[in-house]
CSV table of C-alpha atoms in Angstrom, one decimal:
chain,number,residue,atom,x,y,z
A,9,MET,CA,-12.5,13.2,-14.4
A,10,ASN,CA,-11.2,9.8,-13.2
A,11,ASP,CA,-11.1,9.6,-9.5
A,12,ILE,CA,-8.9,6.5,-9.3
A,13,ALA,CA,-5.4,7.1,-8.2
A,14,ILE,CA,-4.2,3.3,-8.2
A,15,GLY,CA,-5.8,0.7,-10.1
A,16,CYS,CA,-4.3,-2.9,-10.0
A,17,GLN,CA,-5.9,-5.8,-12.2
A,18,GLY,CA,-4.7,-9.3,-11.9
A,19,LEU,CA,-1.2,-8.2,-10.5
A,20,SER,CA,1.2,-11.1,-10.2
A,21,LYS,CA,4.9,-11.2,-9.5
A,22,LEU,CA,7.0,-14.6,-9.7
A,23,TYR,CA,10.3,-14.8,-8.3
A,24,ARG,CA,13.0,-17.6,-8.9
A,25,ILE,CA,14.2,-18.8,-5.5
A,26,GLY,CA,18.0,-18.1,-5.1
A,27,ARG,CA,18.0,-15.7,-8.2
A,28,ARG,CA,18.7,-12.0,-7.7
A,29,GLU,CA,15.9,-9.6,-9.1
A,30,SER,CA,17.6,-7.3,-11.5
A,31,TYR,CA,16.6,-3.7,-11.6
A,32,LYS,CA,16.9,-1.7,-14.8
A,33,ALA,CA,19.0,1.5,-15.4
A,34,LEU,CA,17.8,4.0,-18.0
A,35,ARG,CA,20.1,2.6,-20.8
A,36,ASP,CA,18.5,-0.8,-20.3
A,37,VAL,CA,15.0,0.6,-20.7
A,38,LEU,CA,16.0,2.5,-24.0
A,39,ALA,CA,17.7,-0.7,-25.3
A,40,GLU,CA,14.6,-2.8,-24.4
A,41,SER,CA,12.3,-0.4,-26.3
A,42,VAL,CA,14.1,-1.3,-29.5
A,43,THR,CA,14.4,-5.1,-28.8
A,44,ALA,CA,11.2,-5.9,-27.0
A,45,PRO,CA,9.2,-6.8,-30.2
A,46,PHE,CA,11.8,-9.4,-31.1
A,47,GLN,CA,12.1,-10.7,-27.5
A,48,ARG,CA,8.4,-11.2,-27.2
A,49,LEU,CA,8.2,-13.1,-30.5
A,50,ARG,CA,11.1,-15.3,-29.4
A,51,ALA,CA,9.5,-16.0,-26.0
A,52,ALA,CA,6.3,-16.9,-27.7
A,53,PHE,CA,8.0,-19.9,-29.4
A,54,SER,CA,10.4,-20.8,-26.6
A,55,ARG,CA,8.2,-20.3,-23.5
A,56,PRO,CA,8.7,-23.4,-21.2
A,57,ALA,CA,5.7,-25.5,-20.2
A,58,ASN,CA,6.2,-24.5,-16.5
A,59,GLN,CA,5.5,-20.8,-17.0
A,60,ASN,CA,2.6,-21.2,-14.7
A,61,GLY,CA,5.0,-21.0,-11.7
A,62,ASN,CA,4.5,-24.5,-10.4
A,63,ARG,CA,8.2,-25.3,-10.3
A,64,SER,CA,9.5,-26.1,-7.0
A,65,ASP,CA,12.3,-23.3,-7.4
A,66,THR,CA,9.8,-20.4,-7.9
A,67,ILE,CA,7.5,-18.5,-5.7
A,68,TRP,CA,4.4,-16.2,-6.4
A,69,ALA,CA,5.1,-13.1,-4.2
A,70,LEU,CA,1.9,-11.7,-5.6
A,71,ARG,CA,-0.9,-13.5,-7.4
A,72,ASP,CA,-3.9,-12.1,-9.2
A,73,VAL,CA,-4.1,-8.8,-6.9
A,74,SER,CA,-6.8,-6.6,-7.9
A,75,PHE,CA,-8.1,-3.4,-6.2
A,76,GLU,CA,-8.7,0.3,-6.6
A,77,ILE,CA,-7.7,3.3,-4.5
A,78,LYS,CA,-9.4,6.6,-5.1
A,79,ARG,CA,-7.7,10.0,-5.1
A,80,GLY,CA,-7.3,11.3,-1.6
A,81,GLU,CA,-7.8,7.8,0.2
A,82,VAL,CA,-5.4,6.8,2.8
A,83,VAL,CA,-5.1,3.1,2.7
A,84,GLY,CA,-3.2,0.6,5.0
A,85,VAL,CA,-1.7,-2.7,3.8
A,86,MET,CA,-1.1,-5.3,6.4
A,87,GLY,CA,-0.3,-9.0,6.5
A,88,ARG,CA,2.3,-11.3,7.9
A,89,ASN,CA,5.9,-11.4,6.8
A,90,GLY,CA,6.2,-12.8,3.3
A,91,ALA,CA,2.4,-11.8,2.4
A,92,GLY,CA,3.7,-9.7,-0.5
A,93,LYS,CA,3.5,-6.1,1.0
A,94,THR,CA,6.8,-4.8,0.1
A,95,THR,CA,6.6,-6.5,-3.4
A,96,LEU,CA,3.4,-4.6,-4.0
A,97,LEU,CA,5.0,-1.4,-3.3
A,98,LYS,CA,8.0,-2.1,-5.5
A,99,VAL,CA,5.7,-2.9,-8.6
A,100,LEU,CA,3.7,0.2,-7.8
A,101,SER,CA,6.9,2.2,-7.6
A,102,ARG,CA,8.1,0.8,-11.0
A,103,ILE,CA,11.2,-0.7,-9.1
A,104,THR,CA,10.3,-4.1,-10.4
A,105,GLU,CA,8.0,-5.3,-13.2
A,106,PRO,CA,5.1,-7.5,-12.8
A,107,THR,CA,4.9,-11.0,-14.1
A,108,GLU,CA,1.3,-10.7,-15.1
A,109,GLY,CA,-1.4,-8.2,-14.8
A,110,GLN,CA,-1.1,-4.4,-14.8
A,111,ALA,CA,-1.1,-1.4,-12.3
A,112,ARG,CA,-2.4,1.9,-13.4
A,113,ILE,CA,-1.0,4.9,-11.6
A,114,HIS,CA,-2.5,8.3,-12.1
A,115,GLY,CA,-0.1,11.0,-10.7
A,116,ARG,CA,3.3,11.6,-9.5
A,117,VAL,CA,4.7,8.9,-7.0
A,118,GLY,CA,6.8,9.7,-4.0
A,119,SER,CA,7.9,6.3,-2.4
A,120,LEU,CA,9.8,5.3,0.7
A,121,LEU,CA,10.7,1.6,0.7
A,122,GLU,CA,13.7,-0.1,2.2
A,123,VAL,CA,17.0,1.9,3.1
A,124,GLY,CA,18.8,2.5,-0.1
A,125,THR,CA,16.0,2.8,-2.5
A,126,GLY,CA,15.8,6.2,-4.4
A,127,PHE,CA,19.1,7.7,-3.5
A,128,HIS,CA,22.4,7.7,-5.2
A,129,PRO,CA,25.1,6.8,-2.6
A,130,GLU,CA,27.8,8.8,-4.1
A,131,LEU,CA,25.7,12.1,-4.3
A,132,THR,CA,25.3,14.5,-1.3
A,133,GLY,CA,22.0,14.9,0.5
A,134,ARG,CA,21.5,18.2,-1.3
A,135,GLU,CA,22.2,16.6,-4.7
A,136,ASN,CA,19.8,13.8,-4.0
A,137,ILE,CA,16.9,16.2,-3.2
A,138,TYR,CA,17.3,18.0,-6.5
A,139,LEU,CA,17.7,14.7,-8.3
A,140,ASN,CA,14.4,13.2,-6.8
A,141,GLY,CA,12.6,16.6,-7.4
A,142,ALA,CA,13.7,16.3,-11.1
A,143,ILE,CA,12.5,12.8,-11.4
A,144,LEU,CA,9.2,13.8,-10.1
A,145,GLY,CA,9.0,16.5,-12.8
A,146,MET,CA,9.5,19.5,-10.4
A,147,LYS,CA,11.0,22.7,-11.5
A,148,LYS,CA,14.2,23.9,-9.7
A,149,ALA,CA,12.4,27.0,-8.3
A,150,ASP,CA,9.7,24.6,-6.7
A,151,ILE,CA,12.4,22.4,-5.1
A,152,ASP,CA,14.3,25.5,-3.9
A,153,ARG,CA,11.0,26.6,-2.1
A,154,LYS,CA,10.9,23.2,-0.3
A,155,PHE,CA,14.5,22.7,0.4
A,156,ASP,CA,14.9,24.3,3.9
A,157,GLU,CA,11.6,22.5,5.0
A,158,ILE,CA,13.0,19.2,3.8
A,159,VAL,CA,16.3,19.7,5.6
A,160,GLY,CA,14.8,20.9,8.7
A,161,PHE,CA,12.4,17.9,8.9
A,162,ALA,CA,15.1,15.4,8.5
A,163,GLU,CA,17.5,17.2,10.8
A,164,VAL,CA,20.6,16.6,8.6
A,165,SER,CA,21.6,20.2,8.0
A,166,LYS,CA,25.2,19.5,9.1
A,167,PHE,CA,25.7,16.8,6.6
A,168,ILE,CA,23.6,18.0,3.7
A,169,ASP,CA,26.7,18.3,1.6
A,170,THR,CA,28.0,14.9,2.6
A,171,PRO,CA,27.6,11.8,0.3
A,172,VAL,CA,24.6,9.9,1.6
A,173,LYS,CA,26.5,6.6,1.6
A,174,ARG,CA,28.2,8.0,4.8
A,175,TYR,CA,24.9,8.6,6.6
A,176,SER,CA,23.6,6.4,9.4
A,177,SER,CA,20.5,4.4,8.6
A,178,GLY,CA,18.4,6.9,10.8
A,179,MET,CA,19.8,9.9,8.9
A,180,TYR,CA,19.2,8.2,5.6
A,181,VAL,CA,15.6,7.2,6.4
A,182,ARG,CA,14.8,10.8,7.8
A,183,LEU,CA,15.9,12.6,4.7
A,184,ALA,CA,14.3,9.9,2.5
A,185,PHE,CA,10.9,10.4,4.1
A,186,ALA,CA,11.4,14.2,4.1
A,187,VAL,CA,12.0,14.1,0.3
A,188,ALA,CA,9.2,11.7,-0.5
A,189,ALA,CA,6.6,13.6,1.7
A,190,HIS,CA,7.6,17.1,1.0
A,191,LEU,CA,8.1,17.3,-2.9
A,192,GLU,CA,4.3,17.3,-3.3
A,193,PRO,CA,3.7,13.9,-4.9
A,194,ASP,CA,0.2,13.0,-5.8
A,195,ILE,CA,0.7,9.5,-4.4
A,196,LEU,CA,2.8,8.6,-1.4
A,197,LEU,CA,3.9,5.0,-0.9
A,198,VAL,CA,5.4,4.3,2.5
A,199,ASP,CA,6.9,1.0,3.8
A,200,GLU,CA,7.7,-0.2,7.3
A,201,VAL,CA,11.0,1.6,7.1
A,202,LEU,CA,9.7,4.1,9.6
A,203,ALA,CA,10.5,1.6,12.3
A,204,VAL,CA,14.2,2.6,11.9
A,205,GLY,CA,13.5,6.0,13.4
A,206,ASP,CA,13.2,7.0,16.9
A,207,ALA,CA,9.7,7.4,18.5
A,208,GLU,CA,9.7,11.2,18.1
A,209,PHE,CA,10.6,10.9,14.3
A,210,GLN,CA,7.9,8.3,13.8
A,211,LYS,CA,5.3,10.6,15.4
A,212,ARG,CA,6.4,13.4,13.1
A,213,CYS,CA,6.2,11.1,10.1
A,214,LEU,CA,2.6,10.1,11.0
A,215,GLY,CA,1.7,13.7,11.5
A,216,LYS,CA,3.2,14.5,8.0
A,217,MET,CA,1.2,11.7,6.3
A,218,GLU,CA,-2.0,13.0,8.0
A,219,GLN,CA,-1.1,16.4,6.5
A,220,VAL,CA,-0.5,15.0,3.1
A,221,ALA,CA,-3.9,13.2,3.3
A,222,ARG,CA,-5.7,16.3,4.3
A,223,GLN,CA,-4.4,18.0,1.1
A,224,GLY,CA,-6.2,15.5,-0.9
A,225,ARG,CA,-3.3,13.2,-1.9
A,226,THR,CA,-3.4,9.5,-1.9
A,227,VAL,CA,-1.3,7.5,0.7
A,228,LEU,CA,-0.6,3.8,0.7
A,229,PHE,CA,0.9,2.7,4.0
A,230,VAL,CA,2.4,-0.7,4.7
A,231,SER,CA,3.0,-1.3,8.4
A,232,HIS,CA,2.8,-3.8,11.3
A,233,ASN,CA,1.9,-1.1,13.6
A,234,LEU,CA,-1.7,-1.7,13.7
A,235,LEU,CA,-2.4,1.3,16.0
A,236,SER,CA,-0.9,3.6,13.4
A,237,LEU,CA,-2.9,1.9,10.7
A,238,ARG,CA,-6.1,2.3,12.7
A,239,ASN,CA,-5.5,6.0,13.5
A,240,LEU,CA,-4.3,7.0,10.0
A,241,CYS,CA,-6.1,4.9,7.3
A,242,ALA,CA,-9.9,4.7,6.6
A,243,LYS,CA,-9.4,1.7,4.4
A,244,GLY,CA,-7.4,-1.4,4.7
A,245,ILE,CA,-6.1,-4.2,2.6
A,246,LEU,CA,-5.1,-7.6,4.0
A,247,LEU,CA,-2.6,-9.7,2.0
A,248,ARG,CA,-2.2,-13.4,2.4
A,249,SER,CA,0.3,-15.4,0.5
A,250,GLY,CA,0.4,-12.8,-2.2
A,251,GLN,CA,-3.3,-12.5,-2.7
A,252,VAL,CA,-5.9,-10.0,-1.3
A,253,ALA,CA,-7.7,-11.8,1.5
A,254,THR,CA,-10.0,-8.9,2.3
A,255,GLU,CA,-10.4,-5.2,2.1
A,256,GLY,CA,-12.7,-2.7,3.8
A,257,PRO,CA,-12.9,-0.4,6.8
A,258,THR,CA,-9.4,-0.5,8.6
A,259,ALA,CA,-10.9,-1.7,12.0
A,260,ALA,CA,-12.7,-4.6,10.4
A,261,VAL,CA,-9.6,-5.6,8.4
A,262,ILE,CA,-7.4,-5.4,11.5
A,263,ASP,CA,-9.9,-7.5,13.4
A,264,GLN,CA,-9.8,-10.2,10.7
A,265,TYR,CA,-6.0,-10.0,10.7
A,266,MET,CA,-5.7,-10.6,14.3
A,267,GLY,CA,-8.4,-13.3,14.4
A,268,SER,CA,-7.3,-15.4,11.5
A,269,GLU,CA,-3.9,-14.6,10.5
A,270,ILE,CA,-2.0,-14.9,13.8
A,271,ASP,CA,-1.3,-18.4,15.1
A,272,SER,CA,-3.6,-19.1,18.2
A,273,SER,CA,-2.4,-22.6,18.9
A,274,GLY,CA,-0.2,-21.6,21.7
A,275,GLU,CA,3.0,-22.8,19.9
A,276,VAL,CA,4.9,-22.1,16.7
A,277,GLY,CA,7.9,-24.2,15.7
A,278,TRP,CA,10.4,-25.0,13.0
A,279,ASP,CA,11.9,-28.5,12.7
A,280,SER,CA,15.0,-27.6,10.9
A,281,PRO,CA,17.5,-24.7,11.2
A,282,ASN,CA,17.4,-24.3,7.4
A,283,ARG,CA,13.8,-23.3,7.4
A,284,ALA,CA,13.7,-21.3,10.7
A,285,PRO,CA,13.8,-17.5,11.2
A,286,GLY,CA,17.3,-16.2,11.7
A,287,ASP,CA,20.7,-16.2,10.0
A,288,ASP,CA,24.0,-18.1,10.2
A,289,ARG,CA,24.6,-16.9,13.8
A,290,LEU,CA,21.1,-18.0,15.4
A,291,ARG,CA,17.9,-19.6,14.3
A,292,VAL,CA,14.7,-19.9,16.2
A,293,ARG,CA,13.3,-23.4,17.0
A,294,ALA,CA,10.1,-22.5,18.7
A,295,VAL,CA,7.9,-19.9,20.5
A,296,ARG,CA,5.2,-20.9,22.9
A,297,VAL,CA,2.9,-19.7,25.6
A,298,VAL,CA,2.7,-21.7,28.7
A,299,CYS,CA,0.3,-21.5,31.6
A,300,ASP,CA,-0.1,-24.0,34.5
A,301,ALA,CA,2.8,-26.0,32.9
A,302,SER,CA,0.8,-26.6,29.7
A,303,VAL,CA,1.0,-25.0,26.2
A,304,THR,CA,-2.1,-22.9,25.7
A,305,SER,CA,-3.7,-20.0,24.0
A,306,GLU,CA,-6.2,-19.4,26.8
A,307,VAL,CA,-4.9,-17.7,29.9
A,308,ASP,CA,-6.7,-17.0,33.2
A,309,ILE,CA,-6.0,-13.5,34.2
A,310,SER,CA,-5.0,-14.5,37.7
A,311,LYS,CA,-2.3,-17.0,36.6
A,312,GLU,CA,1.3,-16.5,35.5
A,313,VAL,CA,1.8,-16.8,31.9
A,314,THR,CA,5.3,-17.6,30.4
A,315,VAL,CA,6.5,-16.9,26.8
A,316,GLU,CA,9.3,-19.4,25.9
A,317,VAL,CA,11.8,-18.9,23.0
A,318,ASP,CA,13.9,-21.9,21.9
A,319,TYR,CA,16.8,-21.2,19.5
A,320,TRP,CA,19.8,-22.9,18.0
A,321,ASN,CA,22.9,-20.9,18.6
A,322,LEU,CA,25.0,-21.6,15.6
A,323,GLN,CA,28.3,-19.8,16.3
A,324,ASP,CA,30.4,-19.7,19.4
A,325,GLY,CA,31.2,-16.4,21.2
A,326,GLY,CA,28.0,-14.3,20.6
A,327,ARG,CA,26.0,-12.7,23.5
A,328,ARG,CA,22.3,-12.6,22.9
A,329,LEU,CA,19.6,-10.2,24.0
A,330,VAL,CA,16.2,-11.7,23.7
A,331,SER,CA,13.1,-9.6,24.2
A,332,ILE,CA,9.3,-9.7,23.4
A,333,HIS,CA,6.6,-7.1,22.7
A,334,LEU,CA,3.1,-7.7,23.4
A,335,TYR,CA,0.3,-6.0,21.5
A,336,ASN,CA,-3.3,-6.0,22.3
A,337,SER,CA,-6.3,-6.1,19.9
A,338,VAL,CA,-6.3,-2.4,18.9
A,339,GLY,CA,-2.5,-2.5,18.3
A,340,VAL,CA,-1.2,-0.9,21.4
A,341,CYS,CA,2.1,-2.2,22.7
A,342,VAL,CA,1.3,-3.1,26.3
A,343,LEU,CA,4.4,-4.6,27.4
A,344,THR,CA,8.1,-4.7,26.4
A,345,SER,CA,10.7,-6.7,28.1
A,346,GLY,CA,14.0,-8.5,27.6
A,347,ASN,CA,16.6,-10.5,29.5
A,348,THR,CA,18.7,-7.5,30.2
A,349,PRO,CA,19.5,-7.0,34.1
A,350,SER,CA,17.6,-3.6,34.3
A,351,VAL,CA,14.2,-5.2,33.7
A,352,CYS,CA,14.7,-8.7,35.2
A,353,ILE,CA,13.6,-9.4,38.8
A,354,THR,CA,16.4,-11.9,39.0
A,355,PRO,CA,19.4,-11.7,36.6
A,356,ASP,CA,19.5,-14.2,33.6
A,357,PRO,CA,22.8,-16.0,34.0
A,358,TRP,CA,23.5,-16.2,30.4
A,359,TYR,CA,22.9,-12.5,29.7
A,360,SER,CA,26.7,-11.6,30.3
A,361,ARG,CA,28.2,-15.1,29.1
A,362,HIS,CA,29.4,-15.9,25.6
A,363,TYR,CA,27.2,-18.5,24.1
A,364,PRO,CA,28.7,-21.8,22.8
A,365,ARG,CA,26.8,-23.7,20.0
A,366,GLY,CA,23.8,-25.5,21.1
A,367,LEU,CA,20.2,-25.3,21.8
A,368,PHE,CA,18.9,-22.7,24.3
A,369,ARG,CA,15.6,-21.5,25.8
A,370,THR,CA,15.0,-18.0,27.1
A,371,SER,CA,11.7,-17.4,28.9
A,372,CYS,CA,9.8,-14.5,30.3
A,373,THR,CA,7.1,-15.1,33.0
A,374,ILE,CA,4.4,-12.4,33.3
A,375,PRO,CA,2.7,-12.3,36.7
A,376,GLY,CA,-1.1,-12.8,37.1
A,377,PHE,CA,-3.4,-9.8,37.4
A,378,LEU,CA,-1.2,-7.6,35.2
A,379,LEU,CA,-2.6,-8.0,31.6
A,380,ASN,CA,-6.0,-7.0,30.8
A,381,GLU,CA,-8.7,-9.3,29.1
A,382,GLY,CA,-8.5,-9.8,25.5
A,383,LEU,CA,-6.3,-10.9,22.6
A,384,HIS,CA,-2.5,-10.4,23.0
A,385,CYS,CA,0.0,-10.9,20.0
A,386,VAL,CA,3.6,-11.9,20.6
A,387,THR,CA,6.5,-10.3,18.7
A,388,VAL,CA,10.0,-11.8,19.3
A,389,TYR,CA,13.4,-10.0,18.8
A,390,ILE,CA,16.8,-11.6,19.3
A,391,ASN,CA,19.8,-9.3,19.0
A,392,GLU,CA,23.6,-9.6,19.3
A,393,ARG,CA,24.1,-7.8,22.4
A,394,THR,CA,27.5,-6.2,22.0
A,395,ALA,CA,26.3,-4.5,18.8
A,396,TYR,CA,22.6,-4.6,19.2
A,397,ASP,CA,22.6,-6.0,15.7
A,398,ASN,CA,19.1,-7.6,14.9
A,399,ILE,CA,19.4,-11.3,14.2
A,400,VAL,CA,15.8,-12.4,14.5
A,401,LEU,CA,12.5,-10.4,14.3
A,402,ILE,CA,9.2,-12.3,14.2
A,403,ARG,CA,6.3,-10.1,14.2
A,404,ASP,CA,3.0,-11.4,15.5
A,405,VAL,CA,4.4,-15.0,15.7
A,406,LEU,CA,1.5,-16.1,17.8
A,407,SER,CA,-1.3,-15.0,20.1
A,408,PHE,CA,-3.1,-15.8,23.3
A,409,ASN,CA,-6.3,-14.7,24.9
A,410,VAL,CA,-6.6,-13.5,28.6
A,411,ARG,CA,-9.9,-14.2,30.2
A,412,ASP,CA,-11.4,-13.3,33.7
A,413,THR,CA,-13.9,-15.5,35.2
A,414,GLY,CA,-13.2,-14.6,38.8
A,415,GLU,CA,-14.5,-12.3,41.7
A,416,MET,CA,-14.5,-9.1,39.6
A,417,ARG,CA,-16.9,-10.5,37.0
A,418,LYS,CA,-19.5,-10.9,39.7
A,419,GLU,CA,-19.2,-7.1,40.6
A,420,TYR,CA,-18.8,-5.7,37.0
A,421,THR,CA,-19.8,-7.1,33.8
A,422,GLY,CA,-18.6,-4.4,31.1
A,423,PRO,CA,-15.3,-4.0,29.4
A,424,TRP,CA,-12.4,-3.1,31.7
A,425,LEU,CA,-10.7,-0.1,30.1
A,426,GLY,CA,-6.8,0.3,29.9
A,427,ALA,CA,-4.0,-1.7,28.4
A,428,VAL,CA,-3.2,-3.5,31.6
A,429,ARG,CA,-5.1,-4.3,34.8
A,430,PRO,CA,-3.0,-4.9,37.7
A,431,ARG,CA,-4.0,-5.2,41.2
A,432,LEU,CA,-3.0,-2.2,43.2
A,433,TYR,CA,-3.0,-0.9,46.8
A,434,TRP,CA,-6.1,1.0,47.7
A,435,GLN,CA,-7.0,2.5,51.3
A,436,THR,CA,-9.4,4.8,52.6
A,437,SER,CA,-8.9,6.8,55.8
A,438,GLN,CA,-10.9,9.4,57.8
A,439,LEU,CA,-9.1,12.8,57.9
A,440,ASP,CA,-11.2,14.5,60.5
């Protein structure tokens, strides 16, 4: 019996920049089955010379991707933004067709990609559960048996007969994950959308994926949460610019990702707003790490380190919330902070003001003797404060290394456990 659940051979996907990818309805598939032989014959005589994708207005989202995943394996896919992770899942989910190569799927697929995929917005939550079960080939009696468990997991019982177009993004994702995980697919494909849910929901989702894996089903999990990948997945695949950079044990792949994929120069910048992260409200110009008044990626544990974010504010009137997350080498978030007054030692004077157009810098200074030794990766968020609407999210934009060569290393040479290593007050007194 074939033990391969997913097999990709030379999988490639070419996109035309500025052109919307069209997804096919059932009527389109039926029509193409009749006209396909004639279309292929016409294409053979009229194919342009630039079919190789070297045009300036095209981009290979995937390029010659080949790998195999066995039944029952739990595999994590990682890589920087734009590496091709979501495109890979769309191809495997049959949402989009590959330009070249092939992907063989052995078994029923349950997929959870971006919000909006897989549900009909005009149908109620109840109707979408039965529709998705029917697409997976399940009998109504089997869906009936799972129905209460799905609704309970998603916590949408009050709204189960409401059209899903009226759901919040959190409700939508909870129900979508519950459907994908509970309708007994042979293969479960999960994208980063779990980040939409709260911490408790994410914990339940990870627990459910562990349960699915223990039942011998295959899970392909795309995430930037390296700790979740490390804990859940035995095997990892690293994508770089649409190609497989490496695959192997998850811990080794994560180490390579953090060591080679994340910028370690101390500064990342964009010279033009047209190419910078953001939207028509705001674009990021640069992110840098500063210690002793110099840009650096090597920080002494005893020194203050400052993370600076420069950005073009492109619209008058907005109010900005800038925050950073720091992750250590095992994917643990060791620090989260923003320029909101509740976490500032001294108030940021611009927090409560409306921004005019112009170039701004928001910085966060982390005191010495707080971070532990080792690699730290920086993620930057910028929100519209009044609506908490995300404008910029740059994951793992750069990294810096904290080193200790001071007095403690004369007393103790081993690794110092813990995510942080602050100096604390210690005192001993005699009680008798």
